[in-house]
Structures are given as structure tokens and as C-alpha cells.
Short mmCIF file of C-alpha atoms and ligand atoms in Angstrom, two decimals:
data_model
loop_
_atom_site.label_atom_id
_atom_site.label_comp_id
_atom_site.label_asym_id
_atom_site.label_seq_id
_atom_site.Cartn_x
_atom_site.Cartn_y
_atom_site.Cartn_z
CA UNK A 1 0.00 0.00 0.00
CA UNK A 2 2.83 2.40 0.94
CA UNK A 3 4.58 1.57 -2.34
CA UNK A 4 1.38 2.14 -4.33
CA UNK A 5 1.01 5.59 -2.75
CA UNK A 6 4.65 6.43 -3.55
CA UNK A 7 3.92 5.34 -7.14
CA UNK A 8 0.79 7.45 -7.45
CA UNK A 9 2.58 10.55 -6.10
CA UNK A 10 5.60 9.99 -8.34
CA UNK A 11 3.41 9.30 -11.39
CA UNK A 12 1.63 12.65 -10.87
CA UNK A 13 4.87 14.61 -11.14
CA UNK A 14 7.06 12.49 -13.44
CA UNK A 15 5.66 11.12 -16.71
CA UNK A 16 8.59 8.69 -17.06
CA UNK A 17 7.27 6.70 -14.10
CA UNK A 18 4.74 5.41 -16.67
CA UNK A 19 2.61 3.38 -14.27
CA UNK A 20 0.29 4.11 -11.35
CA UNK A 21 1.24 1.04 -9.38
CA UNK A 22 4.26 -1.26 -8.85
CA UNK A 23 4.41 -4.48 -10.89
CA UNK A 24 2.48 -7.40 -9.37
CA UNK A 25 4.22 -10.29 -7.61
CA UNK A 26 2.74 -12.55 -10.27
CA UNK A 27 4.42 -10.56 -13.05
CA UNK A 28 7.74 -10.55 -11.16
CA UNK A 29 7.60 -14.35 -10.79
CA UNK A 30 6.59 -14.85 -14.44
CA UNK A 31 9.49 -12.76 -15.76
CA UNK A 32 11.91 -14.49 -13.39
CA UNK A 33 11.04 -17.87 -14.95
CA UNK A 34 13.51 -16.69 -17.63
CA UNK A 35 16.36 -16.39 -15.11
CA UNK A 36 18.38 -19.27 -13.67
CA UNK A 37 19.51 -17.75 -10.38
CA UNK A 38 21.84 -20.67 -9.64
CA UNK A 39 24.15 -19.62 -12.49
CA UNK A 40 23.44 -15.87 -12.70
CA UNK A 41 26.28 -13.64 -11.50
CA UNK A 42 25.27 -10.20 -12.80
CA UNK A 43 21.88 -8.55 -13.36
CA UNK A 44 21.33 -4.98 -14.51
CA UNK A 45 17.89 -3.49 -13.85
CA UNK A 46 16.51 -0.53 -15.84
CA UNK A 47 13.92 1.45 -13.82
CA UNK A 48 13.89 -0.08 -10.33
CA UNK A 49 10.85 1.89 -9.10
CA UNK A 50 9.95 0.97 -5.51
CA UNK A 51 12.01 -2.20 -5.85
CA UNK A 52 9.58 -5.08 -6.42
CA UNK A 53 11.90 -6.76 -8.94
CA UNK A 54 15.02 -5.51 -7.13
CA UNK A 55 14.12 -7.14 -3.82
CA UNK A 56 13.06 -10.38 -5.50
CA UNK A 57 16.39 -10.56 -7.36
CA UNK A 58 18.32 -10.05 -4.13
CA UNK A 59 16.33 -12.85 -2.44
CA UNK A 60 17.10 -15.26 -5.28
CA UNK A 61 20.67 -14.25 -6.22
CA UNK A 62 23.72 -16.09 -4.89
CA UNK A 63 25.92 -14.36 -2.26
CA UNK A 64 28.62 -13.50 -4.82
CA UNK A 65 26.25 -12.14 -7.49
CA UNK A 66 25.90 -8.42 -8.29
CA UNK A 67 22.95 -6.20 -9.11
CA UNK A 68 23.19 -2.76 -10.79
CA UNK A 69 20.02 -0.64 -10.80
CA UNK A 70 19.30 2.55 -12.79
CA UNK A 71 16.51 4.85 -11.64
CA UNK A 72 15.87 8.47 -12.68
CA UNK A 73 12.98 9.34 -10.34
CA UNK A 74 14.12 11.06 -7.10
CA UNK A 75 11.59 9.35 -4.77
CA UNK A 76 12.32 5.90 -6.12
CA UNK A 77 16.08 6.43 -6.13
CA UNK A 78 15.90 7.39 -2.43
CA UNK A 79 13.88 4.25 -1.63
CA UNK A 80 16.23 1.98 -3.59
CA UNK A 81 19.30 3.52 -1.91
CA UNK A 82 17.93 2.46 1.47
CA UNK A 83 18.26 -1.23 0.57
CA UNK A 84 21.03 -2.62 2.76
CA UNK A 85 22.80 -5.25 0.69
CA UNK A 86 26.40 -5.16 -0.43
CA UNK A 87 25.56 -6.85 -3.75
CA UNK A 88 23.55 -3.85 -5.04
CA UNK A 89 24.68 -0.58 -6.67
CA UNK A 90 22.01 2.00 -7.46
CA UNK A 91 22.63 4.77 -10.01
CA UNK A 92 20.49 7.93 -10.00
CA UNK A 93 20.93 8.25 -13.75
CA UNK A 94 19.22 7.41 -17.01
CA UNK A 95 20.17 4.08 -18.57
CA UNK A 96 21.53 6.11 -21.50
CA UNK A 97 24.58 6.68 -19.26
CA UNK A 98 25.21 2.98 -18.77
CA UNK A 99 28.51 2.81 -20.66
CA UNK A 100 29.92 5.61 -18.47
CA UNK A 101 28.80 4.09 -15.18
CA UNK A 102 28.99 0.32 -15.32
CA UNK A 103 32.39 -0.98 -14.10
CA UNK A 104 34.61 -1.87 -17.06
CA UNK A 105 34.92 -5.54 -16.06
CA UNK A 106 31.12 -5.91 -16.08
CA UNK A 107 30.74 -4.73 -19.69
CA UNK A 108 30.24 -7.85 -21.83
CA UNK A 109 29.69 -10.03 -18.75
CA UNK A 110 26.08 -9.26 -17.76
CA UNK A 111 23.80 -12.32 -17.60
CA UNK A 112 20.46 -10.49 -17.73
CA UNK A 113 19.21 -6.95 -18.25
CA UNK A 114 15.67 -6.57 -16.87
CA UNK A 115 13.83 -3.46 -18.02
CA UNK A 116 10.62 -1.67 -17.08
CA UNK A 117 11.51 1.73 -18.56
CA UNK A 118 8.84 3.10 -20.93
CA UNK A 119 10.37 2.47 -24.36
CA UNK A 120 7.10 3.61 -26.00
CA UNK A 121 7.93 7.19 -24.89
CA UNK A 122 11.29 7.15 -26.68
CA UNK A 123 11.91 7.98 -30.32
CA UNK A 124 13.45 5.40 -32.66
CA UNK A 125 17.04 6.69 -32.22
CA UNK A 126 16.83 6.52 -28.44
CA UNK A 127 15.35 3.01 -28.51
CA UNK A 128 18.16 1.80 -30.78
CA UNK A 129 20.79 3.62 -28.69
CA UNK A 130 19.64 2.00 -25.41
CA UNK A 131 19.18 -1.45 -26.97
CA UNK A 132 22.61 -1.21 -28.66
CA UNK A 133 24.27 -0.40 -25.32
CA UNK A 134 22.28 -3.23 -23.73
CA UNK A 135 23.63 -5.66 -26.30
CA UNK A 136 27.19 -4.48 -25.60
CA UNK A 137 26.97 -5.06 -21.84
CA UNK A 138 25.46 -8.56 -22.13
CA UNK A 139 27.64 -11.68 -22.32
CA UNK A 140 27.11 -14.08 -25.22
CA UNK A 141 23.83 -15.97 -24.59
CA UNK A 142 22.89 -13.31 -22.02
CA UNK A 143 19.34 -11.99 -22.28
CA UNK A 144 17.40 -8.74 -22.33
CA UNK A 145 14.05 -9.11 -20.55
CA UNK A 146 11.53 -6.27 -20.81
CA UNK A 147 8.00 -5.87 -19.44
CA UNK A 148 6.02 -3.35 -21.48
CA UNK A 149 2.39 -2.40 -22.07
CA UNK A 150 2.39 -2.87 -25.84
CA UNK A 151 3.95 -4.66 -28.79
CA UNK A 152 6.06 -1.66 -29.90
CA UNK A 153 9.43 -3.28 -29.05
CA UNK A 154 9.27 -5.93 -31.76
CA UNK A 155 10.84 -3.81 -34.52
CA UNK A 156 13.74 -2.33 -32.51
CA UNK A 157 14.51 -5.72 -30.92
CA UNK A 158 14.65 -7.30 -34.37
CA UNK A 159 16.93 -4.49 -35.56
CA UNK A 160 19.42 -4.85 -32.68
CA UNK A 161 19.20 -8.49 -31.49
CA UNK A 162 17.66 -10.11 -34.57
CA UNK A 163 15.48 -12.26 -32.27
CA UNK A 164 12.78 -12.01 -29.63
CA UNK A 165 10.04 -14.05 -27.99
CA UNK A 166 7.00 -12.69 -26.18
CA UNK A 167 4.92 -13.80 -23.26
CA UNK A 168 1.95 -12.08 -21.63
CA UNK A 169 1.20 -11.28 -18.02
CA UNK A 170 -2.53 -10.61 -17.45
CA UNK A 171 -2.33 -10.33 -13.70
CA UNK A 172 -0.90 -6.83 -13.62
CA UNK A 173 -2.25 -3.27 -13.85
CA UNK A 174 -1.78 -2.66 -16.74
CA UNK A 175 -1.24 -6.14 -18.28
CA UNK A 176 2.29 -6.53 -19.62
CA UNK A 177 4.01 -8.10 -22.59
CA UNK A 178 7.24 -9.78 -21.51
CA UNK A 179 9.92 -9.73 -24.20
CA UNK A 180 13.09 -11.79 -24.26
CA UNK A 181 15.96 -11.20 -26.68
CA UNK A 182 19.17 -13.22 -26.52
CA UNK A 183 22.63 -12.01 -27.52
CA UNK A 184 24.24 -14.56 -29.82
C1 SAM B 201 6.80 1.09 -15.20
S1 SAM B 201 7.91 1.69 -13.93
C2 SAM B 201 8.56 0.14 -13.33
C3 SAM B 201 9.04 0.24 -11.90
C4 SAM B 201 9.34 -1.07 -11.17
N1 SAM B 201 10.45 -1.78 -11.75
C5 SAM B 201 8.12 -1.97 -11.11
O1 SAM B 201 8.10 -2.96 -11.84
O2 SAM B 201 7.22 -1.70 -10.31
C6 SAM B 201 9.25 2.38 -14.89
C7 SAM B 201 10.42 2.92 -14.07
O3 SAM B 201 11.47 3.33 -14.94
C8 SAM B 201 12.03 4.56 -14.47
N2 SAM B 201 12.65 5.20 -15.65
C9 SAM B 201 12.03 5.77 -16.71
N3 SAM B 201 12.92 6.18 -17.62
C10 SAM B 201 14.16 5.83 -17.14
C11 SAM B 201 15.49 5.97 -17.66
N4 SAM B 201 15.73 6.54 -18.84
N5 SAM B 201 16.52 5.48 -16.90
C12 SAM B 201 16.29 4.90 -15.69
N6 SAM B 201 15.05 4.75 -15.16
C13 SAM B 201 14.00 5.21 -15.88
C14 SAM B 201 10.83 5.29 -13.88
O4 SAM B 201 11.18 6.32 -12.99
C15 SAM B 201 10.07 4.15 -13.21
O5 SAM B 201 10.54 3.90 -11.92
#
């Protein structure tokens, strides 16, 4: 309830929040079916919000795994920074800055990028720019997982990754498409 209120307040003042409520637990679990936490060492999260995915990742990740979270909204960044866990690093920056902020040794070694940022708000160049950087930071066979409200990511994912699959999560407000693209 507290998180939903934070979302509503943040949504009213920041269009990039793009949702009136945090993602449902059901949606978090459904997306995480694509992640094998026993072998995953590095996850990057785009748009952590109030931390529903973030906290689930930390519960599932091994003690030596790392999580890097990008969040532009001030309220959400503050909330995410309060998480006490030495495996997490939170950046109060747009994901466009990822190549400047991610440690050098992590670039090309990321297992999964999980994204909730509103790609539908971005123009074509920005979509391609962010997806291109995403492809660079992933390891071979690493995956980009995005939950989005519409089918608009198909074209840019084909352009950058040349592959994608989709799934659907009804039990969320709003319902989400879940995309997966694999770096090969
Ligand atoms: C739909 S919400 C998802 C939040 C949370 N992960 C969840 O599932 O409840 C999108 C989030 O992306 C953040 N965001 C939007 N554009 C961003 C950008 N360019 N870089 C980093 N975060 C961004 C918003 O502030 C918001 O927290």
C-alpha cells in the first residue's frame, strides 16, 4: 500500500514513471522464470521503481552475485538507496549513461538486463541507442528481458538483437508483454 502511494505521487509529477502502481508479484515471478539464479552472476535493472523486482532478485541471487540498478525518479532512487545489501549498486541516472557508469569488467559479462523503462515514450534513435548499449553489456547468450504495455518493441529488438520471444502477463495493472531477446 505504501509503495502504491509512492507510485501514485511519483506518477503525478514524473511522466517517465509510466505506471500508477508497482508491478504485481505474479508478473515478477513470471518474468523471473527466464532467469536461472543458480548460475546468474550479474543482473542490470533498468527502472527499479519501488524495488519489487530488485528485492526479489536479491532474495534469489547467490551471495557472490551483483545487481546494478538505474533509476531516474528522485523518490524511487531514495527508496532503492535504502536497501542494505552489499551486492547492489544504485545509479540515480538514465540508462543512456550505462557505458559511463557500469564498471569496465562488467561490460560484456552481464547475464540479464531486466527493463521496465517506458520504451514507447522514446523515439526510434533513443530506442536503438539504449538497446545497442544493452547488447554491448550482455555476455554471449545473455538476455534482455523487458516488461512493457504494448507490442512496440518488436521492430527495434529485431533491428538490434535479430530475435525475440513474447509472453503475456494478465495479472498486472496494466497487463504486460514480456519480451526476451538473446545475444548470440
Ligand atoms: C513502469 S515503472 C517500473 C518500476 C518497477 N520496476 C516496477 O516494476 O514496479 C518504470 C520505471 O522506470 C524509471 N525510468 C524511466 N525512464 C528511465 C530511464 N531513462 N533510466 C532509468 N530509469 C528510468 C521510472 O522512474 C520508473 O521507476
